[in-house]
Structure formats: C-alpha cells, structure tokens
Coordinates of C-alpha atoms and ligand atoms in Angstrom, one line a residue:
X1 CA 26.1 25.2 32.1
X2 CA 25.7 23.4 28.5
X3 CA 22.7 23.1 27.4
X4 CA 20.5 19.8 28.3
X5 CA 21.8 16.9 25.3
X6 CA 18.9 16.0 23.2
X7 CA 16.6 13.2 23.0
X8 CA 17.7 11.1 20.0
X9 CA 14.8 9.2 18.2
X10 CA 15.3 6.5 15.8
X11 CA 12.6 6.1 13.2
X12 CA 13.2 2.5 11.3
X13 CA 12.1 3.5 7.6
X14 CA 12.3 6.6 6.1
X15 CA 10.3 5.9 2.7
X16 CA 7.1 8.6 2.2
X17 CA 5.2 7.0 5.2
X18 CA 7.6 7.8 7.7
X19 CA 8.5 11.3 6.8
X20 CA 5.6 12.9 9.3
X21 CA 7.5 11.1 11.8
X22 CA 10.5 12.2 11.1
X23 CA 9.5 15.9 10.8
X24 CA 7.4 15.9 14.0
X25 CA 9.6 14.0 16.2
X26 CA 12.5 16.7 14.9
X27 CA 9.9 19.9 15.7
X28 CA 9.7 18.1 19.3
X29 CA 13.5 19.1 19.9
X30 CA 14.8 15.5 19.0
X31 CA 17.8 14.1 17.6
X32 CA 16.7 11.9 14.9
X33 CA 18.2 8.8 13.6
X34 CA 17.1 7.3 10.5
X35 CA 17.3 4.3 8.6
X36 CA 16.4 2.8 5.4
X37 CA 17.5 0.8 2.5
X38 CA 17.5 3.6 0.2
X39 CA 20.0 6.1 1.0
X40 CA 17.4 8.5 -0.8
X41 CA 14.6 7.6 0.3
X42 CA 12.6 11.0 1.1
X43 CA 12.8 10.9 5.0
X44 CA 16.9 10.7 5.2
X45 CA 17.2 14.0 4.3
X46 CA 14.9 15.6 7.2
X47 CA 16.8 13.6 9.7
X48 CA 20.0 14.7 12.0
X49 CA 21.4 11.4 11.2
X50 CA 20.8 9.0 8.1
X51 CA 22.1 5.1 7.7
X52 CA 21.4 2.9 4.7
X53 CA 20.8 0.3 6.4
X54 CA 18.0 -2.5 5.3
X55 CA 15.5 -2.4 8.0
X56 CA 14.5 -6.0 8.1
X57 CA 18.1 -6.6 9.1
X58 CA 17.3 -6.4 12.5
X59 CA 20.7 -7.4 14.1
X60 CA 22.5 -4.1 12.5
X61 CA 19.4 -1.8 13.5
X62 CA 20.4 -2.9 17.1
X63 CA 23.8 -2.6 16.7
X64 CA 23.1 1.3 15.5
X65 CA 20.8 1.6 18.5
X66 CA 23.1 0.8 20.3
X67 CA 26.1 2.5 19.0
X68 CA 24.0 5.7 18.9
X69 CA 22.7 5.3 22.9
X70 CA 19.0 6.2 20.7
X71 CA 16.0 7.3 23.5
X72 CA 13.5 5.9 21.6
X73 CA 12.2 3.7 18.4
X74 CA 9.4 3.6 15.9
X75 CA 8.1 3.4 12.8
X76 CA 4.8 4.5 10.8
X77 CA 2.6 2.1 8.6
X78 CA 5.6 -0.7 7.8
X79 CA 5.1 -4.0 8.6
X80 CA 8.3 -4.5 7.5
X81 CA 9.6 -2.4 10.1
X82 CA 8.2 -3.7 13.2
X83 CA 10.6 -6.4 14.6
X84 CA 13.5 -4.2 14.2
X85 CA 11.2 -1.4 16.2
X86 CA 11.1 -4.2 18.7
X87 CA 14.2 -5.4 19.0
X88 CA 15.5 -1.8 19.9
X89 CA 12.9 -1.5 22.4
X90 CA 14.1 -4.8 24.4
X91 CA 18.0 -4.0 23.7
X92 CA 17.7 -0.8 25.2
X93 CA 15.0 -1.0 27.9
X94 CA 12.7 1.3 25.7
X95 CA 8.5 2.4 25.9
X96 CA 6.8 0.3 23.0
X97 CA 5.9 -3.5 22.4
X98 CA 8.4 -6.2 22.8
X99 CA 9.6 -8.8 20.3
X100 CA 7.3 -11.6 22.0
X101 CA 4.2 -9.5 22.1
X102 CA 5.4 -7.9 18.6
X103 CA 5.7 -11.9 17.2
X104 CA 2.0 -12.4 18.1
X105 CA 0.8 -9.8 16.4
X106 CA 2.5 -10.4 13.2
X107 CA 1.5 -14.2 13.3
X108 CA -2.2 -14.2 12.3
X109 CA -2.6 -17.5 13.8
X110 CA -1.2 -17.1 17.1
X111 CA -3.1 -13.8 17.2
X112 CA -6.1 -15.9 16.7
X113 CA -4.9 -18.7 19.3
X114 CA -4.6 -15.7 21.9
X115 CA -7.7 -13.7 21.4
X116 CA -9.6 -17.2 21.3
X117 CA -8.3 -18.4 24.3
X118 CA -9.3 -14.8 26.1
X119 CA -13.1 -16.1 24.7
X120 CA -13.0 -12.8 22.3
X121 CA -14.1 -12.6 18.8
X122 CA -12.4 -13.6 16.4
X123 CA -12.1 -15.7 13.0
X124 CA -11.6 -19.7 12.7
X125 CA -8.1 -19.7 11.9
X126 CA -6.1 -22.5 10.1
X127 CA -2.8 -22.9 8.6
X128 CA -2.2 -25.1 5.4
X129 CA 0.8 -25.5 4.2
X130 CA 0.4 -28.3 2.2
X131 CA -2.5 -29.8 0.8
X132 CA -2.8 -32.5 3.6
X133 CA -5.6 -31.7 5.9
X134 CA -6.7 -28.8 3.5
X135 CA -10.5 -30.3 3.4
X136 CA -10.2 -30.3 7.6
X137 CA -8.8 -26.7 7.4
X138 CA -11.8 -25.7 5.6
X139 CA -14.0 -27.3 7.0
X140 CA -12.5 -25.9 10.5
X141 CA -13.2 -22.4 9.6
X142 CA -17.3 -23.2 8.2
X143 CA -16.1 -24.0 4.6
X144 CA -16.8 -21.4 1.9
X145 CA -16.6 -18.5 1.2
X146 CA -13.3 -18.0 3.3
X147 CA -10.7 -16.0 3.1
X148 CA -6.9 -16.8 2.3
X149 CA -4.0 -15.3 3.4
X150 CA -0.3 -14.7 4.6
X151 CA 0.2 -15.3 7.8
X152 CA 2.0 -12.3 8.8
X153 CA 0.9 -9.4 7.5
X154 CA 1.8 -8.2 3.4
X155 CA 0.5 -4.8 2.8
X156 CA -3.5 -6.7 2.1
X157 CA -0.7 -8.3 -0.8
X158 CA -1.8 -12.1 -0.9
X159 CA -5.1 -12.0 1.3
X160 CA -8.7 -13.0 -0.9
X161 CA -12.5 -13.9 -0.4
X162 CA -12.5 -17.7 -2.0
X163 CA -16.1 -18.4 -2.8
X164 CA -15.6 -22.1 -3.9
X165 CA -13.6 -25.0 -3.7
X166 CA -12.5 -24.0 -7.8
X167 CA -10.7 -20.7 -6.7
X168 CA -8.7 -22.2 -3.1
X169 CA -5.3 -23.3 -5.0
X170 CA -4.8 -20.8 -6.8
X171 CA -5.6 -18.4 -4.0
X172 CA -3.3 -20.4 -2.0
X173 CA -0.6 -19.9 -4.4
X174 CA -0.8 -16.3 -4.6
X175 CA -0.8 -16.1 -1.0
X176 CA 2.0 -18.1 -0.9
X177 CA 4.3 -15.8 -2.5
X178 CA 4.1 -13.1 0.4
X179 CA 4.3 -16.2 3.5
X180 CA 7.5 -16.2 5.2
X181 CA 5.4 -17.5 7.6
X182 CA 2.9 -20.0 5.7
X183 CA -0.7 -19.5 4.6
X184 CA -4.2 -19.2 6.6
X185 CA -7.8 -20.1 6.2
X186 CA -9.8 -18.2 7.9
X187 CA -14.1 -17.7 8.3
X188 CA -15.2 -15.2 5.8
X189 CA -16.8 -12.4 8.6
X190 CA -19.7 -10.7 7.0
X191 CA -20.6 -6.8 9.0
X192 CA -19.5 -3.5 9.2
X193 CA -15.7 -2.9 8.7
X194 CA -14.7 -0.2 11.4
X195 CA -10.8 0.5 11.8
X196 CA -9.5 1.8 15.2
X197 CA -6.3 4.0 15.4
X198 CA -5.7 3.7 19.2
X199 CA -3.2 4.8 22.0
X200 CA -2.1 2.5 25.1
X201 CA -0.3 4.0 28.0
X202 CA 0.1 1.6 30.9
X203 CA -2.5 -0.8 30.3
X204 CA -5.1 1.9 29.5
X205 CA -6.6 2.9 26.7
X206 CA -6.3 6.7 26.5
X207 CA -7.3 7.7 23.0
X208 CA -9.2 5.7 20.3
X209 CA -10.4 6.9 16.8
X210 CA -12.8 4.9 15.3
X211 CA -12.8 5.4 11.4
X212 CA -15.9 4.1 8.8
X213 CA -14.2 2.0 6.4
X214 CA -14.9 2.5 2.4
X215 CA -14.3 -0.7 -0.2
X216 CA -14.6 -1.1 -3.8
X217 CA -15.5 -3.7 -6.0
X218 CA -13.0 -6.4 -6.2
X219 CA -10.1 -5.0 -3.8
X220 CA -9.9 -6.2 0.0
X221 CA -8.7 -4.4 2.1
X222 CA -10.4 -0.4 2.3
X223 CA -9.7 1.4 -0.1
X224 CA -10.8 4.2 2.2
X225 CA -11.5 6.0 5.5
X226 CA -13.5 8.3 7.1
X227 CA -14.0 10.4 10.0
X228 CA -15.8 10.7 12.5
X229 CA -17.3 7.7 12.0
X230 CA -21.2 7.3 11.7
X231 CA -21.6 4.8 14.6
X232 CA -24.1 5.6 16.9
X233 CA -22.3 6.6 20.2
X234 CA -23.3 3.6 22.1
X235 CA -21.5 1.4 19.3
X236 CA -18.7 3.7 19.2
X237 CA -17.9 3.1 22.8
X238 CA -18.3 -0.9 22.7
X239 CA -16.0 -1.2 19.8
X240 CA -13.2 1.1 21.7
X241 CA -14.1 -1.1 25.0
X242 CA -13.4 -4.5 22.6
X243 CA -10.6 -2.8 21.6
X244 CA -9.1 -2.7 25.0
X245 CA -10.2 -6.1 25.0
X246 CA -7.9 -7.6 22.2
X247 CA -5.2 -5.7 23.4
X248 CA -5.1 -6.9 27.1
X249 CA -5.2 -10.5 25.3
X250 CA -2.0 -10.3 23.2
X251 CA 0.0 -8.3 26.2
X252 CA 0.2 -5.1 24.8
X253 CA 0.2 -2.2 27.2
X254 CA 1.8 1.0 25.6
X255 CA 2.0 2.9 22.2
X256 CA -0.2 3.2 19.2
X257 CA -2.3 0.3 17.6
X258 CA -4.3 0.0 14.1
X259 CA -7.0 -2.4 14.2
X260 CA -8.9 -3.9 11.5
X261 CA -12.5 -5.1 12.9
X262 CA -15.6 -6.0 11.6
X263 CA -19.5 -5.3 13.6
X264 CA -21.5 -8.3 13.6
X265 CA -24.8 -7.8 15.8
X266 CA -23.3 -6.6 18.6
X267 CA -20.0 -8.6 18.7
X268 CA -16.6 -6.5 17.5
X269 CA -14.9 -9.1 15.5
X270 CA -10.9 -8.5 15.6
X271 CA -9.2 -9.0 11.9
X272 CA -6.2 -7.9 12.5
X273 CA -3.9 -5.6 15.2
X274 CA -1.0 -3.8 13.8
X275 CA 1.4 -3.2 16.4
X276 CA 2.2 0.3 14.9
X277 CA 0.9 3.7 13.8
X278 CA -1.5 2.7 11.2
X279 CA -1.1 4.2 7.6
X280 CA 0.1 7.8 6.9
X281 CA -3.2 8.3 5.6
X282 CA -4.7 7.7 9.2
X283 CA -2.6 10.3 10.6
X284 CA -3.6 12.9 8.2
X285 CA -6.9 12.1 8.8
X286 CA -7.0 12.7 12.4
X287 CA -5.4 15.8 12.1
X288 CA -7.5 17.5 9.9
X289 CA -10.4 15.6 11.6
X290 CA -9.6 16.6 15.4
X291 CA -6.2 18.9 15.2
X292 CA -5.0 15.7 17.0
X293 CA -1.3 15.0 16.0
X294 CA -0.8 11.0 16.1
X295 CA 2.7 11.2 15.0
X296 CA 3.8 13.6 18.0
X297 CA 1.4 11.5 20.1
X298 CA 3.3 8.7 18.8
X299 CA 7.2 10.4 19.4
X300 CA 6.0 11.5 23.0
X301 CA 5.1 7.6 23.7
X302 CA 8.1 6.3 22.4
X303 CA 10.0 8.5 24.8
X304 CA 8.6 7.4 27.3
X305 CA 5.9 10.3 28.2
X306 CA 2.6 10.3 28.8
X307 CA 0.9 10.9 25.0
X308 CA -2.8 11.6 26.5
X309 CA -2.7 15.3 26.7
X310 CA -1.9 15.5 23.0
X311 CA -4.3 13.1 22.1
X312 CA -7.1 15.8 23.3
X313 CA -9.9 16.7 20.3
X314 CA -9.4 20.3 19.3
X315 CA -12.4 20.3 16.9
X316 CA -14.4 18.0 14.9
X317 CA -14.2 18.6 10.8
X318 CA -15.8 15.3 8.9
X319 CA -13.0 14.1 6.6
X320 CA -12.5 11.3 4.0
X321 CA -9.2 9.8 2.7
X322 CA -9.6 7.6 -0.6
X323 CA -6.7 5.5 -2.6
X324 CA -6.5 6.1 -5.8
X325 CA -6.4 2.6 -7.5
X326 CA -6.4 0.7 -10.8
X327 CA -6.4 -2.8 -12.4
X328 CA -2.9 -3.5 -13.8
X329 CA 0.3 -3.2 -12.7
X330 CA 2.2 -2.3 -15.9
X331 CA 2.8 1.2 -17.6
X332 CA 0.8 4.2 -16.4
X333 CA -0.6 6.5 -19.1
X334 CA -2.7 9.5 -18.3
X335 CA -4.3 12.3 -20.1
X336 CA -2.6 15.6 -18.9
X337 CA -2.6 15.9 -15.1
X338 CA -5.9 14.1 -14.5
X339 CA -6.2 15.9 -11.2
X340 CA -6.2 19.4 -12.6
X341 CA -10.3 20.3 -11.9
X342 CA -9.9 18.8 -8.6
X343 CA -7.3 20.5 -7.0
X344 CA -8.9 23.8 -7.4
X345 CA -11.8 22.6 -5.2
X346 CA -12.7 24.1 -2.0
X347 CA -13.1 20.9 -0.3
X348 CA -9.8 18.9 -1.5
X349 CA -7.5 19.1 1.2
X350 CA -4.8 16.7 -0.5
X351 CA -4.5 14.8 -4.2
X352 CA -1.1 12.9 -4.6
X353 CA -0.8 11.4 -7.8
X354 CA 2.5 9.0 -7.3
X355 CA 3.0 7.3 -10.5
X356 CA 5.4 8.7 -13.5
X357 CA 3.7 9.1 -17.0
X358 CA 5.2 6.1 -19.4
X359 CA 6.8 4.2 -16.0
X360 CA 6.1 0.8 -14.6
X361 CA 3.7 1.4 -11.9
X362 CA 5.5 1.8 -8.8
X363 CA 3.8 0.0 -6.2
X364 CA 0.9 -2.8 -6.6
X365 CA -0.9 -5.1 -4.4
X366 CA -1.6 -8.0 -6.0
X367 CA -3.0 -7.3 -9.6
X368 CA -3.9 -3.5 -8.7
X369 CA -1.6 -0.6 -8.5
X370 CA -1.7 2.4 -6.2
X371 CA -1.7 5.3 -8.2
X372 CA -2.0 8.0 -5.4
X373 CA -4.4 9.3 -2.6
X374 CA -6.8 12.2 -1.8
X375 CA -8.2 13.7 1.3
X376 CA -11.1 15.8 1.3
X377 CA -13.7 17.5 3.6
X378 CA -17.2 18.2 3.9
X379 CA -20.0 19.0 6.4
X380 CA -20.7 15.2 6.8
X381 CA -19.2 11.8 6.7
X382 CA -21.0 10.8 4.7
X383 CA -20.4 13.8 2.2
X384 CA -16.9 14.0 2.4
X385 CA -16.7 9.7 1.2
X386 CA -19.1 10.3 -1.7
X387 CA -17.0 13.5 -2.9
X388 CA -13.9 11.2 -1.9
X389 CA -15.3 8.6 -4.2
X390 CA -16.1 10.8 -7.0
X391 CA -12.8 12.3 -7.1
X392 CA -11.2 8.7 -7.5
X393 CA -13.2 7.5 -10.0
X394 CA -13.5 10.5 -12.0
X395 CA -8.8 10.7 -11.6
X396 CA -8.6 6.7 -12.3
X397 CA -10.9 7.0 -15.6
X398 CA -8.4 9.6 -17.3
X399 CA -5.6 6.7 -15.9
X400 CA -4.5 3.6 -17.7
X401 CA -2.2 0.5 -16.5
X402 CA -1.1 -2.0 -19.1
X403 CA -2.2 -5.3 -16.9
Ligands
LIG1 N1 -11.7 -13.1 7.9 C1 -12.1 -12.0 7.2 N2 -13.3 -11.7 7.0 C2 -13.7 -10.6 6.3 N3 -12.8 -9.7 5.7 C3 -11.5 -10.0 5.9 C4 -11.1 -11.1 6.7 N4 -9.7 -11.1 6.7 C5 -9.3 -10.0 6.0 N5 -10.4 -9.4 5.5 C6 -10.4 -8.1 4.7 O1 -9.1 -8.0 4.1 C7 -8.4 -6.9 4.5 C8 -6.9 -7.3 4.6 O2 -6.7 -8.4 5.5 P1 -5.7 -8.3 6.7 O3 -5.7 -9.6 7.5 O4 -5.9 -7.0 7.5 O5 -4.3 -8.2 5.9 P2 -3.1 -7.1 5.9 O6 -2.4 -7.5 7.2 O7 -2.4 -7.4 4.7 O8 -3.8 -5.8 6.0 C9 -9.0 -6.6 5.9 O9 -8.8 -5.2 6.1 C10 -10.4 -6.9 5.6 O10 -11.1 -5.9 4.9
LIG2 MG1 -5.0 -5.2 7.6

C-alpha cells in the first residue's frame, strides 16, 4: 500500500513574517505551497513548492489553488494577503473566513456599521472623501481630537491622532495615500490598549491571549507587547468574553484573530479585527510566554482540525517584544553593531537588527522606519517591557536615519 498523499498547505506570502508558517506547517507532515512576489523572498526556499506570484493578484492565487487541489490556506501578519487567503477558502470549500466576512473586516467602516448595529463598542466612524460634509463628519464622531485613517487597514501607515481643525487636511492627505478604499474619522478612544491574539473553532472561542500594549511618544500604533498581561483576572476574562462578542457580530466562526481594543471603565472598545494571525512578533511571544505554538495552531485550523489541544499553556514565562524604531526614513548609519552588549544578556531572547549600514531604510511607516525587533524575558511583565524599552532606546541612540 503507498503511503497516505500529503496534506498540501498554501501559505500566501512568503516574506520574513510568514517563514514560521512555512517551517511549522512543513514539520506537521505538509506539502507546502508558496507564493510571493519575490521569487527570493526568504520563505520560498523552505517550501516544497515556490510561485512568484504577486499575492494581491487574487484571481491567479486561485487558479494555483486550484491547479495544485491545495488542503488549506493562510497567511501570517499581511494585510495584503488576506483576500487571496479568502478567495482560496470559498473556491475550494476550505476552514477559515470567507471573502464577505473577510471584506468587513478589512473595511473599517463597515466593521464599525456591524459591531454598532450588534449595540457593541465601538468608535464613531465616518468616511470623507471629499471635503463636503467634512465639518458633519467631525462633528459625527465628537469633534477633536480624532483620529484619521485608511479605511482598510495599511500596516498603522496613514492612521493619526488630529488634535485640531489646523492638522485635519493634511492628515487627510497622508492617509490618503494608503486608501484604496477612502479615508475615516473616527472618535479618538482614550483607555488601556490591550491586544487579543485569539482562536475560533465553530463559533467558540477556544484560546485567547491577551497582551499589554507598549507606545512611544509620537508613533500610533504599539510599538510593543507583553505577556501575560497585568489585567486583573476578572478584566482579563471580560475582554476575551467581548472578544467573542465582536466576532459573533462580523460572522466569523473559525481560525485565528488579532484584535486591537482599548479598556474604557468597564466597556472593551473594539479598534480593529485582523482577520489573520497577528504579527510574527505575537507568535514568538506566545511561545516563549506559554510553549503555545500559534503557527501550528494556526496550520491545524486551516486544515480543518480542531486547534484547541495545541492551544493548551505549557508554562507561564513573562515576556516582552519591542520594535526597534527611528525618525527618518532615509540612510541608516550606525556605530559598529549597536546590539553588541545586548546580545550577551541573559535575559535577551531575540535582537534583529534589519537595516543595512549606508542603505535606504528598508521599510517605514509613515515618517519612522523599522529598524529591527527584540524579545526579552524577565520575572515580571512589567520587568521584561522596561528592559524591553531600555534595550531600544539604548540600540536606536547608536542609529541614525537621514529624514
Ligand atoms: N479610534 C482610535 N482611538 C484611539 N487609538 C486609535 C484609534 N484608532 C487607531 N488607534 C491607534 O492606532 C493604531 C493603528 O490603528 P488601526 O486602526 O489598528 O490601524 P492598522 O490597521 O493600520 O493597524 C491602533 O493600534 C491604536 O493604537
Ligand atoms: Mg491595527
């Protein structure tokens, strides 16, 4: 008898966030498919099969899909890569979330028509895509400060606080150049920001991990996370049962979600859900946090399989992960390997520095540029982010980036 054929998995992206993926759903026994623009993009090389193929072309991901009879399909941390995730999913009768659920998601404003209408939490949402009925728009959403951005999601690319009527156009403008899709307004919500990674399998949800979220001075979006998170338990359970909540309001009733909320009293506030496995970051952090692999979580789901009993805590080890960011977004200079103290630390776990002395800086978002990551631990939350953040500042100061 010849042995039983593989499962073949397609993971759409195969760029440094992806390449967990690809390695985990390959040490599962899969067969795995990958696409990406690049043809050397670092994840084509770890799967069975590679295609250059651009993933937002969604019509010749399918095709491949097809073509290739693939089990299952999923990304890791693109937005990008979502609607071709989806489309796969409804061509081929697959586990995930559909194209119409998908669409919701990815539309900040019908994410906030549908969570409204379930009488959940949520931000005044307007669109304004042209300067008629701006003043109503504002005004709609409480007037200032508010917050500006794309409506689908841009990598945080694009999204601002606006304090004042001075700062809207130009904020508009900026946003602008990410929207497909057109431009929000939407109420500024003070409170705790709390991210949940979390995992849906028929209707239920069977794993959440709720992270403390860490900012810096003029960035939006986190510029870290930590784990577990310093909720008290009570909190911690209301946030993962408004989780469930959102969910349940935009139709989505299987895989992994990445939620950005904030705590207001005691009201969850949804921001945004990411119909995906958040970033690559996240996954590292759970893992060193609870020995709890999302990605094989997330292969195991996409087959079709039950993910809970991988989703089980091992142990508990509190964990930070921090970007490592800068103003500009033109040549990187640095002093030797900036790093070079820190990696010899006990407690650093991970310190990626992604940027090439003398180059452009690869990748920015907006007028900052991503210069690399570190993960580190320490008996406490709280300890591991303040040894998080001194690592960062103390790498970035040795860094400069032409603006
Ligand atoms: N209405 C809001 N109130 C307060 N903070 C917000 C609001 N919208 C966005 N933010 C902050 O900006 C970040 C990025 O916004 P988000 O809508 O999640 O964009 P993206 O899809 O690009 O991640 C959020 O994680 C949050 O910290
Ligand atoms: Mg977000």
């Amino acid at each position: 008898m010849s042995p039983p054929k593989p499962e073949r998995v397609l993971v759409v992206g195969a760029g440094p966030f992806q390449v967990d993926l690809i390695a985990r759903a390959r040490g599962l026994g899969a067969e795995v498919v990958a696409v990406d623009r690049l043809p050397d993009a670092p994840g084509m090389a770890l799967a069975d099969h590679a295609f250059p193929i651009n993933i937002v072309d969604v019509a010749a991901v399918v095709a491949l899909a097809e073509r290739l009879q693939v089990d299952a399909a999923l990304t890791a941390a693109s937005d990008a890569a979502v609607p071709a995730v989806s489309a796969v999913i409804e061509a081929r009768g697959l586990c995930g979330i559909p194209p119409a659920v998908v669409a919701v998601c990815r539309d900040k404003l019908r994410t906030f028509e549908a969570v409204h209408a379930a009488g959940l939490p949520v931000p005044q949402t307007r669109r304004v895509d042209d300067s008629d009925g701006l003043d109503a728009a504002v005004e709609a959403v409480g007037g200032f400060p508010l917050v500006v951005k794309p409506a689908s999601a841009a990598g945080g690319r694009g999204v601002a606080v606006v304090s004042g009527r001075a700062g809207l156009d130009a904020a508009i403008e900026r946003a602008r150049q990410y929207a497909g899709s057109g431009v929000l307004v939407q109420t500024f919500v003070e409170g705790r920001s709390v991210g949940v990674e979390a995992f849906l399998w028929r209707g239920q949800v069977v794993a959440a991990f709720v992270l403390d979220d860490q900012y810096q001075p003029l960035f939006v979006s986190p510029v870290g996370h930590s784990l577990p998170c310093t909720l008290d338990a009570a909190t911690e359970a209301a946030v993962v049962r408004d989780v469930a909540a959102f969910a349940a309001a935009v139709g989505i009733t299987d895989g992994p979600l990445n939620f950005d909320l904030r705590r207001v009293g005691d009201q969850t506030v949804l921001i945004e859900i990411n119909p995906r496995l958040g970033g690559s970051s996240i996954t590292e952090l759970v893992r060193t946090c609870y020995g709890v692999d999302l990605s094989e979580a997330a292969v195991l789901c996409a087959l079709g399989r039950d993910p809970t009993p991988a989703l089980a805590r091992r142990h508990v080890q509190p964990v930070a992960s921090r970007l490592l960011i800068a103003r500009g977004r033109g040549r990187v200079d640095m002093v030797g390997d900036p790093g070079l103290g820190w990696r010899q630390h006990d407690a650093v776990r991970a310190l990626r520095l992604s940027v090439p002395e003398g180059q452009p800086s690869p990748l920015a978002v907006d007028e900052w540029s991503l210069l690399g990551s570190c993960l580190v631990v320490a008996p406490t939350t709280g300890e591991a982010e303040a040894l998080a953040a001194r690592l960062a500042a103390d790498v970035v100061s040795a860094i400069t980036v032409e603006p």
